[in-house]
Coordinates of C-alpha atoms and ligand atoms in Angstrom, one line a residue:
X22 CA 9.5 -3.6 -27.8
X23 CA 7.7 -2.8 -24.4
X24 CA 9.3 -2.7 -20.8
X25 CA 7.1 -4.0 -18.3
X26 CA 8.6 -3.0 -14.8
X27 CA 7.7 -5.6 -12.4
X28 CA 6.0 -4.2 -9.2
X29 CA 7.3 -4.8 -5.9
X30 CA 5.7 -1.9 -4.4
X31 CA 8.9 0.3 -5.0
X32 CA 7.0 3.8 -3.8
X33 CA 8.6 6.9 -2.5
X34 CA 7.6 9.3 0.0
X35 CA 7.6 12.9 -1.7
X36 CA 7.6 14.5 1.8
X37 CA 11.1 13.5 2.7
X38 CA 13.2 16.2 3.0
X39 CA 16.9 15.0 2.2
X40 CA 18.7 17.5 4.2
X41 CA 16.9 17.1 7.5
X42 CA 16.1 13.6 6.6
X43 CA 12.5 13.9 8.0
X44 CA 9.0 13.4 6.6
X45 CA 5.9 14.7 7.0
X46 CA 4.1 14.3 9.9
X47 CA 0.4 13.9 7.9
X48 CA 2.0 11.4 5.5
X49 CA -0.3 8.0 5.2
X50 CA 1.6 5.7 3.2
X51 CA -0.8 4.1 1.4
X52 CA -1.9 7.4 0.2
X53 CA 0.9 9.9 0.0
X54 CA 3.3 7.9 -1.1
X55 CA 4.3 7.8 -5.3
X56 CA 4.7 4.8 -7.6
X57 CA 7.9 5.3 -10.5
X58 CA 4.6 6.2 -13.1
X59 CA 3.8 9.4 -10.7
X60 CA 7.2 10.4 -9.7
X61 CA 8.2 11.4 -13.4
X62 CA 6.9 13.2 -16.0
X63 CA 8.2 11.9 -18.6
X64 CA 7.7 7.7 -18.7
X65 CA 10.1 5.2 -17.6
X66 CA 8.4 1.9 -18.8
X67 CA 5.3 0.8 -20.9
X68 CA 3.2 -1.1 -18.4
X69 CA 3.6 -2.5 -15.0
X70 CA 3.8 -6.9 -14.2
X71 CA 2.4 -7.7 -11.2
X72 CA 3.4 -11.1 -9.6
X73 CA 0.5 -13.4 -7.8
X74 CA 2.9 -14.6 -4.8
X75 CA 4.5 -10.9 -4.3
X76 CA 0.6 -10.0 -3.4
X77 CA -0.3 -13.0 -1.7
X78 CA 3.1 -12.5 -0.1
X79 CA 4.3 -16.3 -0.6
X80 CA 8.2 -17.4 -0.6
X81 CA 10.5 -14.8 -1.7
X82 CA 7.6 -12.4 -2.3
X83 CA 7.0 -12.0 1.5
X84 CA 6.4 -9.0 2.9
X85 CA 6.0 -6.9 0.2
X86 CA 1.8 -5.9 0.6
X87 CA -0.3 -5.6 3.5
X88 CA -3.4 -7.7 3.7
X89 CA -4.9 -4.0 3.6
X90 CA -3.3 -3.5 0.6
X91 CA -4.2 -7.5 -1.1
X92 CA -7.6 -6.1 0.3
X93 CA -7.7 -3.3 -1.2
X94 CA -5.7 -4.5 -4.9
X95 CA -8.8 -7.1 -5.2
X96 CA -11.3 -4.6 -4.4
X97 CA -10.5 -1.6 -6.5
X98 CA -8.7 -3.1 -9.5
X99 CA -5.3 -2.7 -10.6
X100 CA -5.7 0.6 -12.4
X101 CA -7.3 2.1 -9.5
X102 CA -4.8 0.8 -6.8
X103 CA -2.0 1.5 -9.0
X104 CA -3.5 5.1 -10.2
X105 CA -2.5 4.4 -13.5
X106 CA -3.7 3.9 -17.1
X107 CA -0.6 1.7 -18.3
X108 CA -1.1 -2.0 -19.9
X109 CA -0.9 -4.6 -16.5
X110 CA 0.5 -7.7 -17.1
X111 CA 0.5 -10.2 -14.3
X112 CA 2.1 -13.7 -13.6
X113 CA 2.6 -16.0 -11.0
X114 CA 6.1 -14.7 -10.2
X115 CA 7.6 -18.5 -10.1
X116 CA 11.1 -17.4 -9.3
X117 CA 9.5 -17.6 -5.0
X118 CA 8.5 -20.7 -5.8
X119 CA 11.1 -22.4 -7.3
X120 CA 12.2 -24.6 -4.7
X121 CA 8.7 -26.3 -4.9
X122 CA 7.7 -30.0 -5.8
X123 CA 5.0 -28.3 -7.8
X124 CA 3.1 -24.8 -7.9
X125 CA 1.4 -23.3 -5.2
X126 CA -2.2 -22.0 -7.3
X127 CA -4.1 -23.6 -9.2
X128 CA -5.0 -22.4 -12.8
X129 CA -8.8 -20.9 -12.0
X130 CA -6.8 -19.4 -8.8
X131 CA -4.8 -17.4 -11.0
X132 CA -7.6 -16.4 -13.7
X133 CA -9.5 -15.4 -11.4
X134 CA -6.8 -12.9 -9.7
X135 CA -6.2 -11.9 -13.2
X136 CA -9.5 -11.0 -14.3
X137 CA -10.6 -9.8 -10.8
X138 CA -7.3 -7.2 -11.0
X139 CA -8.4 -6.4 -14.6
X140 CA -5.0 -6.9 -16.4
X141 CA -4.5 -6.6 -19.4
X142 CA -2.8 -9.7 -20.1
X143 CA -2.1 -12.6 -17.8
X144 CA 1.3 -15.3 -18.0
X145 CA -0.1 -19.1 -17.5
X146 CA 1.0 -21.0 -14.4
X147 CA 4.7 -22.2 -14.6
X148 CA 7.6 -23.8 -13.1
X149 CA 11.3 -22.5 -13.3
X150 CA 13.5 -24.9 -15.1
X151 CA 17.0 -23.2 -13.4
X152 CA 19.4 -25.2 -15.6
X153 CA 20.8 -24.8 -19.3
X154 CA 22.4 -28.3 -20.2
X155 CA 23.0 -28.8 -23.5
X156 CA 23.4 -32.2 -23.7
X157 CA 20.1 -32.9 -22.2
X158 CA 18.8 -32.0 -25.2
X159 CA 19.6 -35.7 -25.8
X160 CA 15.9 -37.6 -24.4
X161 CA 17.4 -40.4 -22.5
X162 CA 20.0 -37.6 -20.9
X163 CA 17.4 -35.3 -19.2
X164 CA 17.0 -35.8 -15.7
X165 CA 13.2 -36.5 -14.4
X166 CA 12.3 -33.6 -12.4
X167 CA 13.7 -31.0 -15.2
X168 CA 11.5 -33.1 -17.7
X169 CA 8.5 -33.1 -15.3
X170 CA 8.9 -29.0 -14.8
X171 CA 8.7 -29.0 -18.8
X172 CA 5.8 -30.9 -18.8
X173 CA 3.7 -29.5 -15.7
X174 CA 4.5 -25.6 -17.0
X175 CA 3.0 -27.5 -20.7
X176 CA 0.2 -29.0 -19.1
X177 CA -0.8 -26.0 -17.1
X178 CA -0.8 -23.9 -20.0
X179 CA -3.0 -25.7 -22.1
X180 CA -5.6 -25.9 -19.4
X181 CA -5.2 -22.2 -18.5
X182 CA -6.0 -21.4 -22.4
X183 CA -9.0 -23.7 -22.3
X184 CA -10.4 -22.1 -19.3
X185 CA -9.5 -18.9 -20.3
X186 CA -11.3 -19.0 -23.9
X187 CA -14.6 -20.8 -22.1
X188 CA -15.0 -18.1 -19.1
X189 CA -14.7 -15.4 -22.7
X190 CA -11.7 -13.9 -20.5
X191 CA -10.9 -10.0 -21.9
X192 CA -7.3 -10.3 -20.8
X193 CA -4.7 -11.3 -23.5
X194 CA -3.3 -15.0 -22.4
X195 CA 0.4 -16.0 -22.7
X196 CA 1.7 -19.1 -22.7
X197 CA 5.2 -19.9 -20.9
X198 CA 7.9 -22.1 -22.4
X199 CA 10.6 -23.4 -19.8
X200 CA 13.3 -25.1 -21.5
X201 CA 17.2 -26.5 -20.3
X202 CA 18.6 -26.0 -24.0
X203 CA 17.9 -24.6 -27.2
X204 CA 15.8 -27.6 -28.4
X205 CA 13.8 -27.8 -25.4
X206 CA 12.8 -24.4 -25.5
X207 CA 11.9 -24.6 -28.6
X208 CA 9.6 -28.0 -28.8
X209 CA 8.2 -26.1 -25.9
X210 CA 6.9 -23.2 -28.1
X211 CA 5.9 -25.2 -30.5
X212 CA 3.8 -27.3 -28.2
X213 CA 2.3 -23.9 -27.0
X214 CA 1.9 -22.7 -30.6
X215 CA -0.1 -26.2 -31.1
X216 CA -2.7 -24.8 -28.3
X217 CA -3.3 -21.4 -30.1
X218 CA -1.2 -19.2 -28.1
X219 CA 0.5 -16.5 -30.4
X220 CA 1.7 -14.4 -27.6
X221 CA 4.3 -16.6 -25.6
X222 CA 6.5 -15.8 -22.5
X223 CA 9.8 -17.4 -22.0
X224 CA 10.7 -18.2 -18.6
X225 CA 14.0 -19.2 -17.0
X226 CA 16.4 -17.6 -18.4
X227 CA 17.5 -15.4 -15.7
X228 CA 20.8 -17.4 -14.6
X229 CA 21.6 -17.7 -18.3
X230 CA 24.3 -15.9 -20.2
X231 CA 23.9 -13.8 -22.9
X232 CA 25.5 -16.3 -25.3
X233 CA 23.0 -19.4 -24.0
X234 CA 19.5 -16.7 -24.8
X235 CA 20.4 -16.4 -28.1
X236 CA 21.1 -19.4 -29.4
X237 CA 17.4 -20.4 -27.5
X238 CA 16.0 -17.7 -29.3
X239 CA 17.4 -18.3 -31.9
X240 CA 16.3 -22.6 -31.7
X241 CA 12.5 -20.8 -31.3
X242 CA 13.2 -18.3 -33.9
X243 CA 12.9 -21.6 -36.7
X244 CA 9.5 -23.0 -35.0
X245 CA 8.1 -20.0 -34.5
X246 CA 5.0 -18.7 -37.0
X247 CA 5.2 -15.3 -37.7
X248 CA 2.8 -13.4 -35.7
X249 CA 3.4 -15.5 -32.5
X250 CA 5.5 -12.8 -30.5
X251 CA 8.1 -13.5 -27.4
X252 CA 8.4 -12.1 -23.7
X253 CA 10.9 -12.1 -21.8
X254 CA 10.7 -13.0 -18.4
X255 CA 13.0 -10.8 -16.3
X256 CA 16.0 -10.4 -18.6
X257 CA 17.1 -7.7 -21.1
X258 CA 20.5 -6.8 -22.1
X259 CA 20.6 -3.2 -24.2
X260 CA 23.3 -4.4 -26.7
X261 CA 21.1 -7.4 -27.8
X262 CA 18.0 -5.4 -28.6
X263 CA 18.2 -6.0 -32.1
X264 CA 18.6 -9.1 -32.2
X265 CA 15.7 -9.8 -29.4
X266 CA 13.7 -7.8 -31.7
X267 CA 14.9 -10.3 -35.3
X268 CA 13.6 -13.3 -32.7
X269 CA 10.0 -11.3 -32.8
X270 CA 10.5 -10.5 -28.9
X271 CA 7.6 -8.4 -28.2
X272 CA 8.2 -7.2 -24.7
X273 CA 10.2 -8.1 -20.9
X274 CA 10.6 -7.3 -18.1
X275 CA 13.1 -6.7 -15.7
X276 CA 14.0 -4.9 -12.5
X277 CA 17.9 -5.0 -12.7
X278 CA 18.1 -1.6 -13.2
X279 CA 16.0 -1.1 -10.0
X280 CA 18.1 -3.7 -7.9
X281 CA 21.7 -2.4 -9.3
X282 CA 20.9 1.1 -7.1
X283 CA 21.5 -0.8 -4.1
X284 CA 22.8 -4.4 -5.0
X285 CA 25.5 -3.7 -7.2
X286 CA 29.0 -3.3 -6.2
X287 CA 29.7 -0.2 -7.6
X288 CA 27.5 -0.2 -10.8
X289 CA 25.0 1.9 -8.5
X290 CA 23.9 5.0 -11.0
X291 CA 23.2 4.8 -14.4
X292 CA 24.6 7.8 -16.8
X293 CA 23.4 7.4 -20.6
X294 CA 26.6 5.7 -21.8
X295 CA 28.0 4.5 -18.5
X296 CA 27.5 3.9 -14.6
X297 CA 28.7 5.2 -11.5
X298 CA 29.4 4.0 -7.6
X299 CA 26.9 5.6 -5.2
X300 CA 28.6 6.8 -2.2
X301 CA 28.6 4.6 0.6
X302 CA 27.7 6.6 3.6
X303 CA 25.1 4.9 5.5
X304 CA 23.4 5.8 8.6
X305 CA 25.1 4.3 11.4
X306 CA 21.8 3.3 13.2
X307 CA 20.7 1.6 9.8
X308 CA 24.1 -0.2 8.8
X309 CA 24.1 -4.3 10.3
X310 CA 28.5 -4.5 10.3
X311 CA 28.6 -0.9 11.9
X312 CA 26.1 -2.0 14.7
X313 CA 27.9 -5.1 15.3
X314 CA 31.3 -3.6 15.4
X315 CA 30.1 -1.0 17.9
X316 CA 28.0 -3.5 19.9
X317 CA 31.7 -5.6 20.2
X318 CA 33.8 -2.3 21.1
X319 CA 35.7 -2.5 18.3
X320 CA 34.3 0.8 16.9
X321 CA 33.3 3.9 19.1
X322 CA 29.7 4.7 18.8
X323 CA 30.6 8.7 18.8
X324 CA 33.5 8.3 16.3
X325 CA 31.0 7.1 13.6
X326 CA 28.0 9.3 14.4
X327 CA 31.0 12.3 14.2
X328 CA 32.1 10.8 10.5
X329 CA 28.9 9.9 9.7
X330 CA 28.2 14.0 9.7
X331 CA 31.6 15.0 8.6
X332 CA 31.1 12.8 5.8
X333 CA 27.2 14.6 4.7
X334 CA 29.0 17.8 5.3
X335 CA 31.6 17.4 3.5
X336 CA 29.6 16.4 0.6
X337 CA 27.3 19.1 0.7
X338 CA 30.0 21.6 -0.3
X339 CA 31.8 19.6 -3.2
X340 CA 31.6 22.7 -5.3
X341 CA 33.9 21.2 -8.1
X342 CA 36.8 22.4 -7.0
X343 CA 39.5 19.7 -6.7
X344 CA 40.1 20.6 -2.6
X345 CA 36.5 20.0 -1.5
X346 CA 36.3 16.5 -3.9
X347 CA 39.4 15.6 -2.1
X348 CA 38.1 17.3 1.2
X349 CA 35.2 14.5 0.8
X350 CA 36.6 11.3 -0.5
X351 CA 39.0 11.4 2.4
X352 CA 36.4 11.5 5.0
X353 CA 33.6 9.0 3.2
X354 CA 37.0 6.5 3.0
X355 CA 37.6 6.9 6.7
X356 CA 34.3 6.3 7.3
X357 CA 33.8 3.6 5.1
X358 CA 36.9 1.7 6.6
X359 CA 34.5 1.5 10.2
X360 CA 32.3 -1.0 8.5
X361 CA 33.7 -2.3 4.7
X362 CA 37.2 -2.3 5.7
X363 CA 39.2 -2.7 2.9
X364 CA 37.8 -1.5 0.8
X365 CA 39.0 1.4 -1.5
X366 CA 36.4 3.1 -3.4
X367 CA 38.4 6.6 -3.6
X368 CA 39.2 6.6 -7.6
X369 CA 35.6 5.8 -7.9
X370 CA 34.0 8.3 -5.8
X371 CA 36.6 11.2 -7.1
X372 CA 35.2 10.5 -10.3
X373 CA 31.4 10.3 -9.5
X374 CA 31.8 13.8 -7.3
X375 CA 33.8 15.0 -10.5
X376 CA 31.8 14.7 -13.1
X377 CA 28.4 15.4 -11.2
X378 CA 26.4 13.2 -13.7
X379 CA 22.9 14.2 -11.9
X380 CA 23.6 17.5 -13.1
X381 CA 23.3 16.4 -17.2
X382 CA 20.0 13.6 -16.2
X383 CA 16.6 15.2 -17.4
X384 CA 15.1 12.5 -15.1
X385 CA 12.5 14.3 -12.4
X386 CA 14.7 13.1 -9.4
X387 CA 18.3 14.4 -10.1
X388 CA 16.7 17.5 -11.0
X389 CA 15.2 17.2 -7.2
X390 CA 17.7 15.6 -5.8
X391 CA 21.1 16.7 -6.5
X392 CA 23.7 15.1 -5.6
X393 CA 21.9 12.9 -2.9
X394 CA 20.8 10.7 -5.6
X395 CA 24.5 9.5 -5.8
X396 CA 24.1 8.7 -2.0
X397 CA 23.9 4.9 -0.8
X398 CA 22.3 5.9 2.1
X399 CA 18.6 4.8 3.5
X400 CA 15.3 3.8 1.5
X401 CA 13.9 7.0 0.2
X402 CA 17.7 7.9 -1.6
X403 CA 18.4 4.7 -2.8
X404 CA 15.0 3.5 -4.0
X405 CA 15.0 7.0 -6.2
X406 CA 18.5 6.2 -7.6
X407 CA 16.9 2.9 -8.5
X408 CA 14.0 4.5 -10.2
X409 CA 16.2 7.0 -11.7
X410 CA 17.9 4.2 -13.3
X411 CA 15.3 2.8 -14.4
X412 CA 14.2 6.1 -16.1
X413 CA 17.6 5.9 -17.9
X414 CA 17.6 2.6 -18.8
X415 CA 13.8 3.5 -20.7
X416 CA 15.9 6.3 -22.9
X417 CA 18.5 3.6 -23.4
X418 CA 16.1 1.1 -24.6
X419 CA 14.7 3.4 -27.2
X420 CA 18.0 4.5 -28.4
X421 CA 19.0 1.2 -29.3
X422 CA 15.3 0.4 -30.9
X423 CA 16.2 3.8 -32.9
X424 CA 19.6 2.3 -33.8
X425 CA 18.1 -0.8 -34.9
X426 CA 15.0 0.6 -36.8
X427 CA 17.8 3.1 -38.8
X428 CA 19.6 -0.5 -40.3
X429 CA 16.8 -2.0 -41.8
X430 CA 15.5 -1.1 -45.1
X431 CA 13.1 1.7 -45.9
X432 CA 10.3 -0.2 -46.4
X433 CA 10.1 -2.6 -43.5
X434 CA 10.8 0.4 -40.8
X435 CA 7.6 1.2 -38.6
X436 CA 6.5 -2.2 -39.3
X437 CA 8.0 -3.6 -35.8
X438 CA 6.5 -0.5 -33.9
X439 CA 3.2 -1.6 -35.4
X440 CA 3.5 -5.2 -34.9
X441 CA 4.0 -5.0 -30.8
X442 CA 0.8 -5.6 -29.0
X443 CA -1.1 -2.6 -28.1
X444 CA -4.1 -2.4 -24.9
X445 CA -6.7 -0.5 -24.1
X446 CA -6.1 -0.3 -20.4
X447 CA -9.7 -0.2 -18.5
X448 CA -9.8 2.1 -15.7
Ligands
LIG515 ZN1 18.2 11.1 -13.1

């Protein structure tokens, strides 16, 4: 089973210097800075998705390249711009879109950016169904515009294959199935299956829970012929990897372990077999409540630019000894009180600061890092705690394929690894 991490030009600048907080003067961003695939030595994920509206910077995907960079993406080639010799999958990313009577690009639009990129496999056009009813399942029960979504994502499909086997594309076409229930999804790969895709992504199921993707994959598991394999668009969940891999899921992608770095209440790092809070001490030029509180006199600027230092101080000389923990904690709760307040993270922090877990990662940015990697606290630390995560999650991934290869019988293991699609990536 692969991991695609979706881009979203996460890079890191490896001239910061964490205790002065300063970078280089020479750096050039474009340039200097690292993607996740140069950072570590070891890999984190199997190939890279690279969403149509986060380049052309559309909806939700806004901001995230430069026209330089679109420039420069189109000009080069993927493997080039991305300095890497990993598979590239891309799609349309139709989560920014969503909202939309219909989707923004048209079918040779988005061949064209595919082959022009030189992926090595390309999602057709779709539209997110958002909603899992079952008892739409019933014809005369499902509303219009779900039915239509079904039907334009189907439609699309089969004229991107058409177009795709004509122009004698070299990129591997995927089909997407958008369903709102188990038998929707289902007809839908079937109808997709009918075209000649054997390589299908499912879309949509981001909002669902864990309960609601199986039984889907499950409903495509019976239509499904058996070399037709299943993608996963932007879901996992680690404790369902062997099932996902009995429904013939191929590959997915996701960027939660990214996103939970700095999203997540206090799921922040992962540790093999757990996670940790990351320490809350932002900077107080950088923190939106702590701004506003100051600009309203209800905080004085010199109290938190004092605690704001105590605080990185402080932490700085936890030397496992229960004083300085303690020492800490206090200070990074007083602080924390000027703009969340509230909130008690103490137990949580006592523990992160106690059991060091950068200390036990053999990931390239703990070992660089220390403990600023358990630091919620600017870009450069929390984008690295992201990709740190996702470094971990990789090692989880392949634990639980182990796990599930070790069940089945002798003769059927390495037959999985062998099945899942392999490309030659052009650089
Ligand atoms: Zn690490």
């Amino acid at each position: 089973m692969q991991y695609f991490f979706p881009d979203s030009q996460d890079l890191v600048d490896p001239s910061f210097d964490f205790e002065t907080e300063r970078r280089s003067i020479d750096r050039v961003r474009q340039r200097d800075d690292v993607y996740a695939h140069e950072l570590f030595s070891r890999a984190a994920y199997d190939g890279l998705l690279v969403s149509k509206a986060i380049v052309d910077g559309i909806g939700a995907g806004a901001g995230r390249y430069t026209l330089g960079q679109r420039q420069r993406l189109l000009r080069e080639g993927a493997h080039r711009f991305f300095r890497t010799r990993l598979p590239i999958m891309g799609d349309c990313g139709a989560f920014t879109y969503v909202r939309e009577k219909t989707p923004p690009y048209s079918v040779d639009a988005v061949l064209d950016f595919y082959e022009t990129c030189g992926f090595q496999a390309g999602v057709s056009v779709d539209h997110v169904i958002l909603d899992y009813e079952l008892e739409w399942d019933t014809p005369r029960k499902t509303p219009k515009d779900v039915r239509e979504r079904q039907e334009i994502t189907l439609t699309l499909a089969a004229d991107f294959l058409k177009r795709h086997t004509r122009a004698r594309l070299s990129f591997k076409p995927l089909g997407v199935a958008q369903g709102w229930g188990p038998d929707s999804y289902a007809r839908a790969v079937s109808a997709l299956q009918k075209m000649g895709y054997d390589y299908i992504a499912v879309g949509g199921m981001v909002p669902l829970k864990t309960r609601e993707v199986l039984d889907a994959l499950s409903a495509i598991d019976r239509v499904r012929h058996r070399k037709t394999r299943l993608h996963l668009l932007g879901i996992t969940r680690l404790d369902q990897v062997g099932a996902f891999a009995n429904f013939g899921v191929a590959s997915f992608d996701s960027t939660s372990p990214l996103r939970q770095a700095f999203k997540d209440k206090d799921d922040n790092y992962y540790a093999p077999d757990r996670t940790y809070i990351a320490i809350r001490v932002p900077q107080v030029e950088g923190n939106p409540k702590l701004q506003k509180a100051i600009r309203a006199g209800q905080v004085p600027q010199p109290l938190a630019r004092r605690l704001e230092s105590a605080c990185l101080e402080a932490l700085r000389n936890v030397d496992g000894r229960k004083r300085t923990i303690d020492a800490a904690v206090q200070l990074v709760h007083e602080y924390e009180q000027l703009f969340d307040a509230g909130r008690d993270n103490r137990e949580a922090y006592r523990e992160v600061l106690t059991d060091k877990p950068w200390l036990r990662c053999g990931c390239d940015v703990c070992k660089a890092l220390g403990h600023h990697v358990v630091l919620f606290r600017g870009a450069e630390r929390n984008r690295r705690r992201g990709l740190h995560n996702v470094w971990v999650f990789y090692r989880r991934l392949h634990r639980e394929l182990r796990a599930v290869e070790a069940k089945l019988p002798a003769k059927r293991r390495g037959t999985r690894a062998s099945s899942e699609l392999r490309f030659a990536a052009q650089t």
